Coordinates of C-alpha atoms and ligand atoms in Angstrom, one line a residue:
X1 CA 251.8 105.8 109.0
X2 CA 250.3 104.9 106.4
X3 CA 249.8 101.2 106.7
X4 CA 249.7 100.8 111.0
X5 CA 247.4 102.7 112.4
X6 CA 247.6 103.6 116.7
X7 CA 246.3 99.5 117.2
X8 CA 248.5 97.9 114.1
X9 CA 246.5 96.9 111.0
X10 CA 242.7 96.1 110.4
X11 CA 241.1 94.9 107.6
X12 CA 238.3 92.5 106.2
X13 CA 240.2 89.3 105.1
X14 CA 240.7 88.5 101.5
X15 CA 240.2 91.8 101.0
X16 CA 242.6 94.6 102.7
X17 CA 244.1 91.4 104.6
X18 CA 245.5 88.9 102.5
X19 CA 247.7 86.1 103.2
X20 CA 250.3 88.0 100.3
X21 CA 250.2 91.0 102.2
X22 CA 250.6 89.1 105.8
X23 CA 253.5 87.8 104.0
X24 CA 254.5 91.0 102.7
X25 CA 254.4 92.5 106.5
X26 CA 256.3 89.5 107.9
X27 CA 259.6 90.1 105.3
X28 CA 259.5 93.7 105.8
X29 CA 259.3 92.9 109.8
X30 CA 261.6 89.9 109.6
X31 CA 264.4 92.3 107.9
X32 CA 264.4 95.3 109.7
X33 CA 264.2 93.4 113.2
X34 CA 267.7 91.7 112.6
X35 CA 266.1 89.6 115.1
X36 CA 267.3 85.5 114.5
X37 CA 264.1 84.2 116.1
X38 CA 260.2 85.5 116.1
X39 CA 257.2 84.4 118.0
X40 CA 254.2 83.9 116.0
X41 CA 250.8 84.3 117.7
X42 CA 246.7 84.8 117.2
X43 CA 243.7 84.5 117.9
X44 CA 240.6 82.4 117.1
X45 CA 239.5 83.9 113.9
X46 CA 238.7 81.8 111.1
X47 CA 241.2 83.3 109.1
X48 CA 243.7 83.0 111.7
X49 CA 245.9 79.7 110.8
X50 CA 246.1 80.9 107.1
X51 CA 247.5 84.7 108.1
X52 CA 249.9 82.9 110.5
X53 CA 251.0 80.3 108.3
X54 CA 251.9 83.3 105.9
X55 CA 253.6 85.1 108.1
X56 CA 255.7 82.8 109.4
X57 CA 256.0 81.7 105.4
X58 CA 257.5 85.2 104.9
X59 CA 259.3 85.1 108.3
X60 CA 260.9 82.2 107.5
X61 CA 262.2 83.6 103.6
X62 CA 264.1 86.1 105.1
X63 CA 266.3 83.5 107.0
X64 CA 264.1 84.0 110.5
X65 CA 263.6 81.2 112.7
X66 CA 259.7 81.1 114.3
X67 CA 258.4 80.0 117.2
X68 CA 254.9 79.3 116.8
X69 CA 252.8 80.1 119.7
X70 CA 249.4 79.0 118.2
X71 CA 245.9 80.8 119.4
X72 CA 247.4 82.6 122.9
X73 CA 245.8 85.8 124.5
X74 CA 247.7 88.8 122.6
X75 CA 249.4 89.7 126.0
X76 CA 250.6 85.9 126.3
X77 CA 252.5 87.1 123.1
X78 CA 253.9 89.9 124.4
X79 CA 254.6 87.7 127.8
X80 CA 256.8 85.3 125.3
X81 CA 258.3 88.3 123.6
X82 CA 259.8 90.0 126.4
X83 CA 260.5 86.2 128.7
X84 CA 262.2 85.2 125.2
X85 CA 263.7 88.9 124.1
X86 CA 262.9 88.2 120.8
X87 CA 259.8 90.5 118.5
X88 CA 256.9 89.0 117.5
X89 CA 253.9 89.1 115.0
X90 CA 250.1 88.8 116.6
X91 CA 247.4 88.3 114.0
X92 CA 244.2 89.0 115.6
X93 CA 241.8 92.0 114.9
X94 CA 240.9 92.2 118.7
X95 CA 237.6 93.6 119.4
X96 CA 236.3 94.1 115.6
X97 CA 233.6 91.8 113.8
X98 CA 234.3 88.6 112.9
X99 CA 235.5 88.7 109.0
X100 CA 238.2 91.3 110.2
X101 CA 241.7 90.3 110.7
X102 CA 244.8 92.3 111.0
X103 CA 248.5 92.4 112.0
X104 CA 250.2 93.6 115.1
X105 CA 254.1 93.9 115.9
X106 CA 255.8 94.0 119.3
X107 CA 259.3 94.3 120.0
X108 CA 261.5 92.6 122.2
X109 CA 261.2 94.2 125.1
X110 CA 257.4 92.9 124.7
X111 CA 256.3 95.8 124.2
X112 CA 254.3 97.4 121.3
X113 CA 256.8 98.7 118.3
X114 CA 257.2 102.4 118.7
X115 CA 256.3 104.6 115.9
X116 CA 259.9 104.9 114.5
X117 CA 259.9 101.5 113.8
X118 CA 256.7 100.7 112.3
X119 CA 257.6 103.3 110.0
X120 CA 260.7 101.4 108.6
X121 CA 258.5 98.7 108.1
X122 CA 256.0 100.2 106.1
X123 CA 258.6 102.0 103.9
X124 CA 260.0 98.0 103.4
X125 CA 256.6 96.9 102.8
X126 CA 255.9 99.7 100.0
X127 CA 259.3 99.7 98.5
X128 CA 259.5 96.0 98.9
X129 CA 260.2 93.2 97.7
X130 CA 262.6 91.8 100.0
X131 CA 265.7 90.2 99.7
X132 CA 265.2 86.5 100.3
X133 CA 267.4 84.5 101.8
X134 CA 269.7 81.5 100.5
X135 CA 268.3 77.7 100.3
X136 CA 269.9 76.2 103.1
X137 CA 269.7 79.7 105.4
X138 CA 265.8 79.8 105.3
X139 CA 263.8 79.7 108.7
X140 CA 263.0 76.8 110.8
X141 CA 259.7 76.7 112.8
X142 CA 259.2 75.4 116.0
X143 CA 256.0 75.1 118.0
X144 CA 255.7 76.3 122.0
X145 CA 253.9 73.9 123.9
X146 CA 253.9 75.6 127.4
X147 CA 253.3 79.2 126.3
X148 CA 250.0 79.4 128.0
X149 CA 250.9 77.8 131.1
X150 CA 254.3 80.5 131.2
X151 CA 251.4 83.2 130.5
X152 CA 249.1 82.1 133.2
X153 CA 252.6 82.0 136.1
X154 CA 253.7 85.3 135.1
X155 CA 250.6 87.0 136.4
X156 CA 249.9 84.3 139.3
X157 CA 252.7 85.3 140.7
X158 CA 252.3 89.0 139.9
X159 CA 249.0 89.3 142.0
X160 CA 247.8 88.9 145.8
X161 CA 246.9 85.3 144.8
X162 CA 246.4 85.0 149.0
X163 CA 244.2 87.9 149.5
X164 CA 242.1 86.6 145.9
X165 CA 241.7 82.9 147.6
X166 CA 240.8 83.8 150.7
X167 CA 237.8 85.8 149.7
X168 CA 236.4 82.9 147.9
X169 CA 234.8 84.1 145.2
X170 CA 232.3 83.6 142.3
X171 CA 233.2 84.7 138.6
X172 CA 231.3 84.8 136.1
X173 CA 233.1 85.0 132.9
X174 CA 232.6 86.1 129.1
X175 CA 235.9 85.4 127.0
X176 CA 233.8 85.9 124.2
X177 CA 235.0 82.8 122.1
X178 CA 238.5 84.0 121.7
X179 CA 242.1 83.8 122.8
X180 CA 241.0 84.2 126.5
X181 CA 238.8 80.9 126.7
X182 CA 242.1 79.1 127.3
X183 CA 243.9 81.0 129.9
X184 CA 241.4 83.2 132.2
X185 CA 239.2 80.1 133.3
X186 CA 242.0 78.5 134.6
X187 CA 244.3 81.2 136.0
X188 CA 241.0 82.2 138.0
X189 CA 240.5 78.6 139.0
X190 CA 243.9 78.9 140.6
X191 CA 243.1 81.7 142.6
X192 CA 240.7 79.9 144.0
X193 CA 237.5 81.3 142.2
X194 CA 234.5 79.3 141.8
X195 CA 234.4 80.2 138.1
X196 CA 231.0 80.0 135.6
X197 CA 231.3 80.8 132.1
X198 CA 229.5 81.6 128.9
X199 CA 231.1 82.1 125.1
X200 CA 233.9 79.9 126.7
X201 CA 234.4 77.5 123.4
X202 CA 236.9 78.7 121.0
X203 CA 235.3 79.8 117.8
X204 CA 236.4 82.3 115.3
X205 CA 232.4 82.7 113.7
X206 CA 231.8 84.4 117.7
X207 CA 228.2 83.1 117.6
X208 CA 227.9 83.9 121.0
X209 CA 228.3 87.6 121.0
X210 CA 230.2 90.2 119.3
X211 CA 234.3 90.4 120.0
X212 CA 233.4 93.7 121.3
X213 CA 232.8 94.1 125.0
X214 CA 230.4 96.8 125.0
X215 CA 226.9 96.4 127.9
X216 CA 224.8 95.4 124.8
X217 CA 226.5 92.4 124.1
X218 CA 227.0 91.2 127.7
X219 CA 223.5 90.6 128.4
X220 CA 224.1 86.7 128.6
X221 CA 226.9 87.5 131.4
X222 CA 224.9 90.2 133.5
X223 CA 222.2 87.3 133.4
X224 CA 224.5 84.7 134.7
X225 CA 226.0 87.2 137.4
X226 CA 222.6 86.9 138.3
X227 CA 221.8 82.9 138.1
X228 CA 224.9 81.8 139.7
X229 CA 225.1 84.8 142.3
X230 CA 228.6 86.1 141.5
X231 CA 230.4 88.5 142.6
X232 CA 231.8 89.6 139.8
X233 CA 231.2 89.3 136.2
X234 CA 234.6 89.3 133.2
X235 CA 234.1 90.2 130.1
X236 CA 237.4 90.0 127.3
X237 CA 237.6 91.2 123.9
X238 CA 238.9 88.8 121.1
X239 CA 242.3 88.8 122.2
X240 CA 241.9 89.0 125.7
X241 CA 244.2 92.4 126.4
X242 CA 240.9 94.1 128.1
X243 CA 239.1 93.4 130.7
X244 CA 235.5 94.8 131.6
X245 CA 233.4 93.9 134.7
X246 CA 229.6 93.5 135.7
X247 CA 229.1 93.9 139.5
X248 CA 227.7 91.5 141.8
X249 CA 223.5 92.9 140.9
X250 CA 224.1 92.3 137.3
X251 CA 224.5 95.7 135.9
X252 CA 227.6 96.6 133.7
X253 CA 230.4 98.6 135.7
X254 CA 231.5 101.6 133.1
X255 CA 235.0 100.7 132.1
X256 CA 236.1 103.9 133.2
X257 CA 234.5 103.4 136.5
X258 CA 236.6 100.6 137.0
X259 CA 239.8 102.1 135.9
X260 CA 239.4 105.0 138.5
X261 CA 239.2 102.4 141.4
X262 CA 242.3 100.6 140.2
X263 CA 244.1 104.0 139.7
X264 CA 243.3 105.5 143.2
X265 CA 244.8 102.1 144.3
X266 CA 247.8 101.9 142.8
X267 CA 248.9 105.3 142.4
X268 CA 250.6 107.5 145.0
X269 CA 251.1 111.7 145.5
X270 CA 254.1 112.3 142.8
X271 CA 253.0 109.9 140.4
X272 CA 252.0 109.8 136.9
X273 CA 249.0 108.1 135.2
X274 CA 248.9 108.0 131.3
X275 CA 245.9 108.4 129.5
X276 CA 244.4 109.1 126.3
X277 CA 242.5 112.2 125.2
X278 CA 238.6 110.8 125.6
X279 CA 239.8 110.4 129.4
X280 CA 236.6 110.6 131.4
X281 CA 236.5 112.9 134.7
X282 CA 236.0 109.9 136.6
X283 CA 239.7 109.1 135.9
X284 CA 240.8 112.6 136.6
X285 CA 239.0 112.5 139.8
X286 CA 240.4 109.5 141.4
X287 CA 244.3 110.7 139.9
X288 CA 243.8 113.9 141.4
X289 CA 242.4 112.9 144.7
X290 CA 245.5 110.9 145.5
X291 CA 247.9 114.0 143.8
X292 CA 249.2 112.5 141.2
X293 CA 249.5 113.6 137.7
X294 CA 247.5 113.2 134.3
X295 CA 249.2 113.1 131.1
X296 CA 246.7 112.5 128.0
X297 CA 247.9 111.5 124.5
X298 CA 246.3 110.5 121.3
X299 CA 243.6 107.6 121.3
X300 CA 245.2 104.0 120.6
X301 CA 247.5 102.1 123.0
X302 CA 250.5 102.8 120.8
X303 CA 250.6 105.8 122.0
X304 CA 250.0 105.1 125.4
X305 CA 253.0 102.9 125.6
X306 CA 255.4 105.3 123.3
X307 CA 254.3 108.2 126.4
X308 CA 255.2 105.6 129.3
X309 CA 258.5 104.7 128.0
X310 CA 259.4 108.0 127.6
X311 CA 258.4 109.1 130.9
X312 CA 259.9 105.9 132.8
X313 CA 262.9 106.4 130.7
X314 CA 263.3 109.6 132.5
X315 CA 262.6 108.1 135.8
X316 CA 258.6 109.3 136.1
X317 CA 256.7 106.3 138.2
X318 CA 253.9 105.5 135.9
X319 CA 252.0 102.6 137.9
X320 CA 249.4 102.6 135.9
X321 CA 247.7 103.6 132.6
X322 CA 245.0 103.1 130.0
X323 CA 241.4 103.8 128.4
X324 CA 237.7 103.6 129.5
X325 CA 237.4 100.9 127.1
X326 CA 238.8 98.0 129.7
X327 CA 242.7 98.2 128.2
X328 CA 244.5 98.7 131.2
X329 CA 249.0 99.0 131.3
X330 CA 250.6 98.2 134.6
X331 CA 253.7 99.0 133.6
X332 CA 255.7 97.8 136.3
X333 CA 254.7 94.8 135.2
X334 CA 254.4 94.9 131.6
X335 CA 253.8 97.8 129.4
X336 CA 251.4 96.4 127.0
X337 CA 247.3 96.0 128.0
X338 CA 246.4 93.0 130.0
X339 CA 243.0 91.4 130.1
X340 CA 243.5 88.5 132.5
X341 CA 246.4 90.5 134.5
X342 CA 243.8 93.7 135.0
X343 CA 241.1 91.2 135.8
X344 CA 242.9 89.5 138.8
X345 CA 244.2 93.3 140.0
X346 CA 239.8 93.7 140.2
X347 CA 239.7 90.6 141.9
X348 CA 242.1 92.1 144.3
X349 CA 239.8 95.4 145.0
X350 CA 236.8 93.0 145.4
X351 CA 238.4 90.9 148.1
X352 CA 236.8 92.3 151.1
X353 CA 233.8 94.5 149.8
X354 CA 231.4 94.2 146.6
X355 CA 232.3 95.0 143.3
X356 CA 229.3 98.3 143.5
X357 CA 231.0 99.5 147.0
X358 CA 234.4 99.5 144.9
X359 CA 233.6 101.5 141.9
X360 CA 230.2 103.9 144.0
X361 CA 233.4 107.0 143.9
X362 CA 233.2 106.9 140.3
X363 CA 229.6 106.8 139.4
X364 CA 228.8 110.4 139.3
X365 CA 228.7 111.1 135.2
X366 CA 227.4 109.7 132.0
X367 CA 229.2 110.0 128.6
X368 CA 226.8 109.9 125.8
X369 CA 228.6 108.8 122.2
X370 CA 227.6 109.1 118.7
X371 CA 228.6 108.8 115.5
X372 CA 228.6 110.1 112.1
X373 CA 229.3 108.6 109.2
X374 CA 230.9 109.7 106.0
X375 CA 231.4 109.3 102.5
X376 CA 234.7 110.0 101.5
X377 CA 238.0 112.2 102.4
X378 CA 236.2 115.5 101.0
X379 CA 233.2 114.9 102.8
X380 CA 235.0 114.1 106.3
X381 CA 237.5 117.2 105.7
X382 CA 234.5 119.0 105.5
X383 CA 232.7 117.9 108.4
X384 CA 236.2 118.2 110.3
X385 CA 236.3 121.4 109.4
X386 CA 232.9 122.7 110.8
X387 CA 233.9 121.1 113.7
X388 CA 237.3 123.1 114.1
X389 CA 235.1 126.1 113.5
X390 CA 232.7 125.7 116.4
X391 CA 235.3 124.5 118.4
X392 CA 237.2 127.4 118.2
X393 CA 234.3 129.4 119.2
X394 CA 232.8 127.5 122.0
X395 CA 233.4 128.8 125.5
X396 CA 236.4 126.7 127.3
X397 CA 239.1 125.1 127.3
X398 CA 240.3 123.3 123.7
X399 CA 242.8 120.8 123.3
X400 CA 243.9 120.0 119.8
X401 CA 246.2 116.7 120.2
X402 CA 243.6 114.6 118.5
X403 CA 240.5 115.9 117.4
X404 CA 239.2 118.4 118.6
X405 CA 238.1 118.6 123.3
X406 CA 236.8 121.1 124.6
X407 CA 236.5 121.2 128.5
X408 CA 233.7 123.8 130.4
X409 CA 233.2 124.1 134.1
X410 CA 230.8 120.9 134.2
X411 CA 231.5 119.0 131.0
X412 CA 233.4 118.2 128.3
X413 CA 233.1 117.2 124.9
X414 CA 235.7 115.7 122.2
X415 CA 234.8 115.2 118.5
X416 CA 237.7 113.1 116.3
X417 CA 237.6 111.0 113.1
X418 CA 237.8 107.2 114.2
X419 CA 241.2 105.3 113.5
X420 CA 239.3 102.2 112.4
X421 CA 235.9 103.2 110.4
X422 CA 234.9 106.1 108.1
X423 CA 233.0 107.5 111.6
X424 CA 233.5 111.3 113.0
X425 CA 232.9 110.1 116.9
X426 CA 231.5 112.6 118.7
X427 CA 231.7 112.1 122.9
X428 CA 231.0 113.9 125.6
X429 CA 230.4 113.9 129.6
X430 CA 229.2 115.9 132.4
X431 CA 227.5 115.0 135.8
X432 CA 223.9 116.1 134.1
X433 CA 222.9 113.5 131.5
X434 CA 221.1 116.1 129.6
X435 CA 224.2 118.4 129.5
X436 CA 226.3 115.8 128.1
X437 CA 223.7 114.9 125.1
X438 CA 222.9 118.8 124.5
X439 CA 226.7 119.0 124.1
X440 CA 226.4 115.7 121.7
X441 CA 223.4 117.6 119.8
X442 CA 225.1 120.6 119.4
X443 CA 228.4 119.5 118.4
X444 CA 226.7 116.9 116.1
X445 CA 224.0 119.9 114.2
X446 CA 227.2 122.3 113.8
X447 CA 228.9 119.4 111.5
X448 CA 226.0 118.3 109.7
X449 CA 223.9 121.7 108.7
Ligands
MG1 MG1 242.4 93.1 122.1

């Protein structure tokens, strides 16, 4: 895929992601889909309206009617697509910094597009220009007023509302000034929670924090948890398809630990879980603990969704899938990441015990991550060649489905190029933090000598 990566296309606004580009992608998608109506959604970014207007114009110009959803979480656009049997275009750069924006495409089943359809659309963009409709056949637009309420209801109906309400939880919430500002606070209140918020005013400049929900951006939320004596802190990324948690003591919960706890609850013997090649040993332990099978894909929601769809088509039960960054998929609910649904499912777990106790069985590992910046593709290829040599000589089991992952008896290490930035990422995880650091240092030294 040249244009679309593993989570759509993203770039700097008016540099890589221009209104012209958005219009061309929309014309190509509108033609390849052959749908009469398509939904258009966006997150809170300053460029969102500009690009959503271009997308809507592009769709209209090839004769497609448009449902304008305005600012909604990415999972709410997936919901609208699935509930109404129409594809969707989402203008979002998810967790990237404010100057970025991007485009995600969703099929009529509410699942992110498969690689084959994305490639057809790419070809249409590259071949351009797309034939346009006659004056009396251009598309119309309508605004969908109840799209947030419809999404909130879909989540409320799919969780154990009575158990969460009975627990009378106090929640601290940080929706990152993003699309979750409009939906997660009312959802939590309707689940009977007392809700305290930070960064909950929709603002595409993201003044309170960067949209990526990593611990260094969540210090205000940790303080809020302590200040209001909350049972849990919840943080989203900019488009609210991810949820990460802070425990009742104000300490961040590793995204792999919350994924492992949810997986242990969801899986039974004979089930399959899908995760990516950087999966934490915490998740491996949880899956093995219940006798389920773990399937790994390259990193990125597109690859996970494709594998889940294949497995379920073959009658394999896949009750949960996801990555350690808070992006979790519950396929029986919907094959798409959903921050609010994930948060509500985690509330079910803390209804009868503290959050720290829920994740306690999954806290025994340490992950170390380092990045090596490269200047150009020649430099990148040289680094990867050295990584390959090092990985092949290292003892352990080598997995090359996305970069180089080596599993040894007591640790694993992964070297792979980032899908969105000019960086080689190096990860290692072990029960002993020094062992993890040692592996990362050895790998980076081998590449950078
Ligand atoms: Mg996201």
